[in-house]
Short mmCIF file of C-alpha atoms in Angstrom, two decimals:
data_model
loop_
_atom_site.label_atom_id
_atom_site.label_comp_id
_atom_site.label_asym_id
_atom_site.label_seq_id
_atom_site.Cartn_x
_atom_site.Cartn_y
_atom_site.Cartn_z
CA UNK A 1 145.45 3.16 48.70
CA UNK A 2 147.76 0.30 50.07
CA UNK A 3 147.72 1.45 53.63
CA UNK A 4 143.87 0.86 53.75
CA UNK A 5 142.60 -2.82 54.16
CA UNK A 6 139.88 -4.20 52.50
CA UNK A 7 137.23 -6.17 54.62
CA UNK A 8 134.38 -8.49 52.94
CA UNK A 9 132.02 -10.86 54.31
CA UNK A 10 132.29 -14.35 52.72
CA UNK A 11 129.22 -16.89 52.64
CA UNK A 12 131.19 -20.28 52.79
CA UNK A 13 128.15 -22.53 52.07
CA UNK A 14 124.88 -23.43 53.59
CA UNK A 15 125.27 -21.84 57.17
CA UNK A 16 123.31 -20.21 59.92
CA UNK A 17 123.92 -16.24 59.77
CA UNK A 18 126.78 -17.02 62.38
CA UNK A 19 128.46 -18.97 59.95
CA UNK A 20 129.47 -15.89 57.96
CA UNK A 21 133.17 -15.33 57.55
CA UNK A 22 135.19 -12.07 57.41
CA UNK A 23 138.29 -11.91 55.01
CA UNK A 24 140.82 -9.12 54.90
CA UNK A 25 143.07 -8.20 52.15
CA UNK A 26 144.52 -5.36 49.87
CA UNK A 27 142.25 -2.95 48.55
CA UNK A 28 141.97 -3.67 44.80
CA UNK A 29 143.03 -1.57 41.72
CA UNK A 30 140.59 -0.83 38.74
CA UNK A 31 141.42 -2.24 35.54
CA UNK A 32 140.34 -0.13 32.10
CA UNK A 33 136.78 0.70 32.24
CA UNK A 34 136.39 0.02 35.93
CA UNK A 35 136.06 2.02 39.32
CA UNK A 36 136.66 1.31 42.84
CA UNK A 37 134.15 2.19 45.26
CA UNK A 38 134.61 2.85 48.85
CA UNK A 39 131.19 1.16 50.31
CA UNK A 40 129.14 3.49 52.51
CA UNK A 41 125.96 1.36 52.75
CA UNK A 42 125.12 -2.00 51.39
CA UNK A 43 121.77 -3.80 52.26
CA UNK A 44 120.55 -7.26 53.52
CA UNK A 45 117.76 -8.29 51.08
CA UNK A 46 115.59 -11.56 50.58
CA UNK A 47 118.15 -12.64 47.99
CA UNK A 48 120.95 -13.18 50.91
CA UNK A 49 118.37 -14.99 52.98
CA UNK A 50 117.87 -17.34 50.38
CA UNK A 51 121.33 -17.67 49.32
CA UNK A 52 122.77 -18.74 52.72
CA UNK A 53 120.24 -21.62 52.34
CA UNK A 54 121.57 -22.37 48.94
CA UNK A 55 118.11 -21.72 47.36
CA UNK A 56 118.42 -18.50 45.67
CA UNK A 57 117.85 -19.91 42.15
CA UNK A 58 121.01 -18.50 40.12
CA UNK A 59 123.48 -17.91 43.07
CA UNK A 60 127.19 -18.76 42.36
CA UNK A 61 128.94 -21.67 43.98
CA UNK A 62 130.00 -21.41 47.43
CA UNK A 63 132.25 -19.69 48.83
CA UNK A 64 131.24 -16.16 47.63
CA UNK A 65 130.55 -12.68 49.05
CA UNK A 66 127.03 -11.58 49.08
CA UNK A 67 125.51 -8.25 48.68
CA UNK A 68 122.89 -7.49 45.95
CA UNK A 69 123.40 -3.61 45.82
CA UNK A 70 125.47 -0.67 47.30
CA UNK A 71 126.11 2.98 47.63
CA UNK A 72 129.64 4.34 48.01
CA UNK A 73 132.08 6.78 46.90
CA UNK A 74 134.40 6.24 43.77
CA UNK A 75 137.82 6.09 45.20
CA UNK A 76 139.68 5.24 42.01
CA UNK A 77 139.05 5.24 38.32
CA UNK A 78 140.80 2.79 35.54
CA UNK A 79 141.87 4.09 32.15
CA UNK A 80 139.14 5.01 29.93
CA UNK A 81 136.91 6.33 32.71
CA UNK A 82 136.37 9.92 33.19
CA UNK A 83 138.29 11.50 36.13
CA UNK A 84 135.39 13.66 37.23
CA UNK A 85 133.62 10.53 38.51
CA UNK A 86 136.27 10.30 41.23
CA UNK A 87 134.95 11.39 44.48
CA UNK A 88 131.45 11.12 43.40
CA UNK A 89 128.58 9.20 45.47
CA UNK A 90 127.14 6.37 43.15
CA UNK A 91 124.87 3.41 43.54
CA UNK A 92 125.06 -0.16 41.89
CA UNK A 93 123.17 -3.26 41.43
CA UNK A 94 125.60 -6.05 41.88
CA UNK A 95 123.65 -9.37 42.81
CA UNK A 96 126.54 -10.56 44.77
CA UNK A 97 129.83 -8.73 46.24
CA UNK A 98 128.46 -5.85 48.09
CA UNK A 99 129.03 -6.88 51.43
CA UNK A 100 132.64 -5.46 51.24
CA UNK A 101 134.44 -2.15 52.36
CA UNK A 102 135.69 -1.77 48.69
CA UNK A 103 134.37 -3.08 45.37
CA UNK A 104 135.59 -2.93 41.99
CA UNK A 105 132.71 -2.31 39.16
CA UNK A 106 132.54 -1.42 35.43
CA UNK A 107 131.99 2.17 35.34
CA UNK A 108 128.83 1.88 33.22
CA UNK A 109 127.07 -0.10 36.16
CA UNK A 110 127.11 2.73 38.37
CA UNK A 111 124.39 5.56 38.69
CA UNK A 112 124.96 8.96 40.38
CA UNK A 113 123.24 9.44 43.73
CA UNK A 114 121.76 13.00 43.83
CA UNK A 115 123.18 15.61 46.33
CA UNK A 116 120.87 15.73 49.50
CA UNK A 117 120.30 11.91 49.62
CA UNK A 118 122.36 9.84 52.21
CA UNK A 119 124.02 6.70 51.50
CA UNK A 120 121.69 4.77 53.70
CA UNK A 121 118.55 6.43 52.38
CA UNK A 122 119.71 5.46 48.79
CA UNK A 123 120.56 1.96 49.72
CA UNK A 124 117.06 1.29 50.81
CA UNK A 125 115.98 2.32 47.27
CA UNK A 126 118.37 0.42 45.09
CA UNK A 127 117.22 -3.15 44.49
CA UNK A 128 114.07 -2.35 46.14
CA UNK A 129 113.32 0.95 44.27
CA UNK A 130 114.03 -0.48 40.74
CA UNK A 131 111.93 -3.54 41.32
CA UNK A 132 109.24 -1.42 42.46
CA UNK A 133 109.50 1.12 39.77
CA UNK A 134 109.72 -1.36 36.99
CA UNK A 135 106.89 -3.64 37.97
CA UNK A 136 104.61 -0.61 38.46
CA UNK A 137 105.47 1.41 35.46
CA UNK A 138 106.98 -0.86 32.90
CA UNK A 139 105.05 -4.11 33.48
CA UNK A 140 101.65 -3.33 35.03
CA UNK A 141 101.59 0.46 33.93
CA UNK A 142 99.41 1.49 36.72
CA UNK A 143 97.61 4.73 36.17
CA UNK A 144 95.57 7.29 38.13
CA UNK A 145 92.10 5.86 39.46
CA UNK A 146 93.08 2.15 39.37
CA UNK A 147 93.30 -0.12 42.41
CA UNK A 148 96.23 -2.16 43.35
CA UNK A 149 97.02 -4.95 46.05
CA UNK A 150 100.39 -5.01 47.37
CA UNK A 151 101.46 -7.85 49.87
CA UNK A 152 103.77 -7.26 52.12
CA UNK A 153 103.21 -3.59 52.13
CA UNK A 154 105.52 -2.65 55.04
CA UNK A 155 108.38 -4.76 53.54
CA UNK A 156 111.40 -3.45 51.50
CA UNK A 157 110.22 -3.32 47.98
CA UNK A 158 106.36 -3.05 49.18
CA UNK A 159 107.00 0.19 51.23
CA UNK A 160 108.19 1.84 48.02
CA UNK A 161 105.72 0.05 45.86
CA UNK A 162 102.87 1.51 47.93
CA UNK A 163 104.35 5.12 48.05
CA UNK A 164 105.04 5.08 44.09
CA UNK A 165 101.62 3.76 43.55
CA UNK A 166 100.11 6.40 45.68
CA UNK A 167 102.20 9.06 43.88
CA UNK A 168 100.79 7.75 40.64
CA UNK A 169 97.25 8.49 41.81
CA UNK A 170 96.36 4.71 42.54
CA UNK A 171 94.22 3.34 45.52
CA UNK A 172 96.28 0.90 47.19
CA UNK A 173 95.53 -2.02 49.44
CA UNK A 174 98.20 -3.49 51.61
CA UNK A 175 98.68 -6.59 53.54
CA UNK A 176 100.67 -6.47 56.56
CA UNK A 177 100.57 -7.68 60.18
CA UNK A 178 98.50 -5.45 62.39
CA UNK A 179 101.46 -3.69 64.13
CA UNK A 180 102.24 -2.08 60.74
CA UNK A 181 98.64 -0.54 59.95
CA UNK A 182 98.99 2.82 61.28
CA UNK A 183 102.16 3.42 59.35
CA UNK A 184 100.47 2.26 56.31
CA UNK A 185 97.38 4.40 57.01
CA UNK A 186 99.49 7.34 57.09
CA UNK A 187 100.62 6.70 53.66
CA UNK A 188 97.12 6.53 52.30
CA UNK A 189 97.16 2.67 52.26
CA UNK A 190 94.01 0.46 53.19
CA UNK A 191 95.71 -2.23 55.26
CA UNK A 192 94.62 -5.96 55.61
CA UNK A 193 95.97 -8.30 58.22
CA UNK A 194 97.45 -11.18 56.41
CA UNK A 195 97.28 -13.21 59.56
CA UNK A 196 93.51 -12.37 60.19
CA UNK A 197 91.78 -14.98 58.42
CA UNK A 198 90.64 -15.21 54.93
CA UNK A 199 92.62 -12.64 53.00
CA UNK A 200 91.24 -12.77 49.59
CA UNK A 201 87.57 -12.42 51.06
CA UNK A 202 88.54 -9.21 52.87
CA UNK A 203 90.33 -7.79 49.75
CA UNK A 204 86.99 -8.59 47.90
CA UNK A 205 85.07 -6.67 50.16
CA UNK A 206 87.36 -3.69 49.55
CA UNK A 207 87.32 -4.08 45.81
CA UNK A 208 84.26 -6.26 44.78
CA UNK A 209 85.19 -6.09 41.13
CA UNK A 210 88.80 -7.00 41.41
CA UNK A 211 91.98 -5.09 41.57
CA UNK A 212 93.81 -3.75 38.39
CA UNK A 213 97.35 -4.98 39.68
CA UNK A 214 98.52 -7.60 42.44
CA UNK A 215 102.43 -7.34 43.47
CA UNK A 216 102.98 -10.71 45.18
CA UNK A 217 106.47 -11.53 46.84
CA UNK A 218 105.05 -14.68 48.78
CA UNK A 219 104.49 -17.20 45.80
CA UNK A 220 103.54 -20.71 47.04
CA UNK A 221 99.72 -21.92 47.03
CA UNK A 222 98.83 -18.15 47.63
CA UNK A 223 99.76 -16.87 44.05
CA UNK A 224 96.53 -18.45 42.76
CA UNK A 225 94.50 -16.29 45.00
CA UNK A 226 96.45 -13.33 43.56
CA UNK A 227 95.45 -14.19 40.11
CA UNK A 228 91.78 -14.77 41.00
CA UNK A 229 91.74 -11.26 42.80
CA UNK A 230 92.51 -9.56 39.35
CA UNK A 231 89.86 -7.45 37.49
CA UNK A 232 89.51 -8.15 33.78
CA UNK A 233 92.48 -6.82 32.13
CA UNK A 234 94.51 -6.74 35.30
CA UNK A 235 98.02 -7.74 35.70
CA UNK A 236 99.90 -10.00 38.32
CA UNK A 237 103.37 -9.35 39.22
CA UNK A 238 105.10 -12.35 41.12
CA UNK A 239 108.52 -11.22 42.21
CA UNK A 240 109.49 -13.89 44.78
CA UNK A 241 108.85 -17.08 46.74
CA UNK A 242 108.80 -15.94 50.46
CA UNK A 243 106.38 -18.71 51.27
CA UNK A 244 109.14 -21.27 50.42
CA UNK A 245 111.86 -19.64 52.15
CA UNK A 246 112.28 -22.42 54.90
CA UNK A 247 111.74 -25.25 52.53
CA UNK A 248 114.74 -27.69 51.78
CA UNK A 249 115.48 -29.13 48.37
CA UNK A 250 115.95 -27.38 44.97
CA UNK A 251 116.00 -23.72 44.85
CA UNK A 252 114.84 -23.78 41.15
CA UNK A 253 111.83 -25.74 41.70
CA UNK A 254 109.49 -22.87 43.37
CA UNK A 255 110.54 -20.41 40.59
CA UNK A 256 109.92 -23.19 37.69
CA UNK A 257 106.50 -23.85 39.18
CA UNK A 258 105.80 -20.04 39.15
CA UNK A 259 107.03 -19.73 35.47
CA UNK A 260 104.85 -22.59 34.62
CA UNK A 261 101.76 -21.11 36.06
CA UNK A 262 102.41 -17.60 34.72
CA UNK A 263 102.65 -19.38 31.26
CA UNK A 264 99.41 -21.11 31.52
CA UNK A 265 97.66 -18.23 32.87
CA UNK A 266 98.86 -15.85 30.02
CA UNK A 267 97.13 -18.43 27.60
CA UNK A 268 93.66 -17.90 29.09
CA UNK A 269 91.42 -15.73 26.81
CA UNK A 270 90.35 -13.40 29.79
CA UNK A 271 92.59 -10.40 29.11
CA UNK A 272 94.44 -10.72 32.33
CA UNK A 273 98.23 -10.84 32.26
CA UNK A 274 100.78 -12.52 34.76
CA UNK A 275 104.64 -11.89 34.96
CA UNK A 276 107.27 -13.40 36.96
CA UNK A 277 109.44 -10.32 37.43
CA UNK A 278 113.30 -10.69 37.17
CA UNK A 279 115.36 -7.55 37.53
CA UNK A 280 118.15 -9.10 35.64
CA UNK A 281 115.73 -10.13 32.44
CA UNK A 282 117.77 -8.89 29.43
CA UNK A 283 121.10 -8.24 30.80
CA UNK A 284 122.82 -11.05 28.89
CA UNK A 285 121.46 -10.20 25.49
CA UNK A 286 121.31 -6.59 25.57
CA UNK A 287 123.65 -5.41 28.17
CA UNK A 288 123.79 -1.64 26.88
CA UNK A 289 119.89 -1.45 26.88
CA UNK A 290 119.72 -3.14 30.36
CA UNK A 291 122.12 -0.47 31.78
CA UNK A 292 120.45 2.52 30.05
CA UNK A 293 117.11 1.40 31.49
CA UNK A 294 118.53 0.59 34.81
CA UNK A 295 119.93 4.08 34.83
CA UNK A 296 116.95 5.76 33.86
CA UNK A 297 114.83 3.93 36.42
CA UNK A 298 116.86 4.25 39.36
CA UNK A 299 117.39 7.97 38.60
CA UNK A 300 113.59 8.30 38.74
CA UNK A 301 113.69 6.56 42.00
CA UNK A 302 116.45 8.78 43.48
CA UNK A 303 114.46 11.71 42.22
CA UNK A 304 111.26 10.62 43.91
CA UNK A 305 113.26 10.04 47.13
CA UNK A 306 114.83 13.47 46.99
CA UNK A 307 111.52 15.08 46.15
CA UNK A 308 109.80 13.36 49.25
CA UNK A 309 107.48 11.19 47.27
CA UNK A 310 108.98 8.14 48.74
CA UNK A 311 110.62 8.11 52.21
CA UNK A 312 113.48 5.77 52.83
CA UNK A 313 112.85 3.06 55.55
CA UNK A 314 116.01 2.38 57.31
CA UNK A 315 115.20 -0.37 59.82
CA UNK A 316 118.59 -0.50 61.35
CA UNK A 317 122.15 0.25 60.38
CA UNK A 318 124.92 -2.05 61.54
CA UNK A 319 128.64 -2.40 60.83
CA UNK A 320 129.69 -4.81 58.13
CA UNK A 321 131.62 -6.78 60.70
CA UNK A 322 128.26 -7.70 62.14
CA UNK A 323 126.67 -8.94 59.05
CA UNK A 324 125.46 -12.11 60.89
CA UNK A 325 123.35 -9.93 63.42
CA UNK A 326 121.95 -7.97 60.49
CA UNK A 327 120.92 -11.07 58.51
CA UNK A 328 119.33 -12.42 61.72
CA UNK A 329 117.47 -9.09 62.17
CA UNK A 330 116.26 -9.06 58.55
CA UNK A 331 115.22 -12.60 58.77
CA UNK A 332 113.02 -11.92 61.97
CA UNK A 333 110.06 -10.25 60.21
CA UNK A 334 110.16 -7.87 63.25
CA UNK A 335 111.50 -4.68 61.23
CA UNK A 336 110.00 -2.32 58.71
CA UNK A 337 112.18 -1.32 55.89
CA UNK A 338 115.63 -2.26 55.02
CA UNK A 339 118.45 -3.42 57.31
CA UNK A 340 121.55 -1.62 56.21
CA UNK A 341 125.12 -2.46 56.56
CA UNK A 342 127.91 0.32 56.85
CA UNK A 343 131.66 0.15 56.69
#
């Protein structure tokens, strides 16, 4: 292993994408209970876009290696880890550290990728797939015959959400730019152009009695519109603050405002519910429960991917050394699906 060099992308501070740095060093060795993964695919998500601005609400201090998730092959296992794991393709949710050629993780945090699913395909469905699955099935509990609204239906999470919702038998209304509407219609989604005027009024035309669930990654002032579009008994899932991406100042404030609104709404006596979804909820207090739930849900997502219930949307594949270009592309808003980094 010592003849192979490790490459990692470092975020040194609040920088433009071109300010990312490459760092080289020896491939690490696993301690007890750990594995070393040779990365095959890692992704660019909204989290990294916020982190480079210093606006992701719980990011570590600079400098650090970004990378919210990854897929790769187990290169080496530490003491106490089954030897049969070596050579297996696995996926992991990392929050940071994924933008590296070799990553050390606890063996308990990796999930097997089924045979027949490529590394890039699996990568599109790790953080995006778990987020979509848990919001849809664990929080909103969407059932056949219900109507849901997905904002950003062509995005990383949105594109998986609409497919999982359709698979569950739900009617799906999705907001997206007009150029993505044909693709959404092919998935059975009723598209609404978010640039075409009064979006809430047009959703109301399609669903006069309101919708059973809204999935909103935008936040900002529009979150109130999402709440008012709910039918009695409906559920709002807020899972981001894209509207504030280019703002300056505190990265915590948009999230705290959302949490405050959610708290107030849940005290209204109208049967509606609101959640601010955090994929990491429960990890600190109940790590084993968090891990088992994550493994179960990601396995369900990979099974859906393998069976064709959801299709992987790889917007582009770029080498790790071109992470700046990949970040620019992801931030451009011109692509559908996920921008993937490969070794």
